[in-house]
């Protein structure tokens, strides 16, 4: 058995499990994963498992299939920890047996209305915590968070609030998935880059890497673990 984590653009999520080695996602009934959304083509993409490797093939969709920010052409390997984008949805391969995640997905089990938001880590645990530091117009900041999803921007409601005129009110989003942190722009007008490379889709943000939010450098830093 293998699984995928499926998320819509609102952040609602569901884990889907499969026994067979090949599935097809699309907008209409008859697909293994049905996503009744205008951003999805009738038969949008195929995902295959071959041994320990996974591959994706776009099936001539209008909006394409993207792997880590690059539009695929032909059968494409899905690297470990990669993010697959189809329309308004993101897919991530879970490379371990799914335990207690419910029954395997049927043709209509992936409707966006049925998605549930995944819970965060236990309070007080650093296992899923992450930390960033930056300097804005108000000085130097170091922010530690256990949120599985957080907003970055100049708005007061943002968990990571950056006071600098190049930063939009809602500028970027960070999301924790299985211990990995991903970053992407909150809207098309937001300038976001990681390690000097502009990004437009969810992209892995590693410890030690600096992200550019507007004109502000935000570094993801390692948590200091107490000595045993």
PDB file of C-alpha atoms in Angstrom, residues 2 12 139 167:
ATOM      1  CA  UNK A   2       1.102   3.562  -0.701  1.00  0.00           C
ATOM      2  CA  UNK A  12      -7.712  21.491   3.516  1.00  0.00           C
ATOM      3  CA  UNK A 139      14.787  45.537  14.321  1.00  0.00           C
ATOM      4  CA  UNK A 167       6.355  43.162   1.971  1.00  0.00           C
TER       5      UNK A 167
END
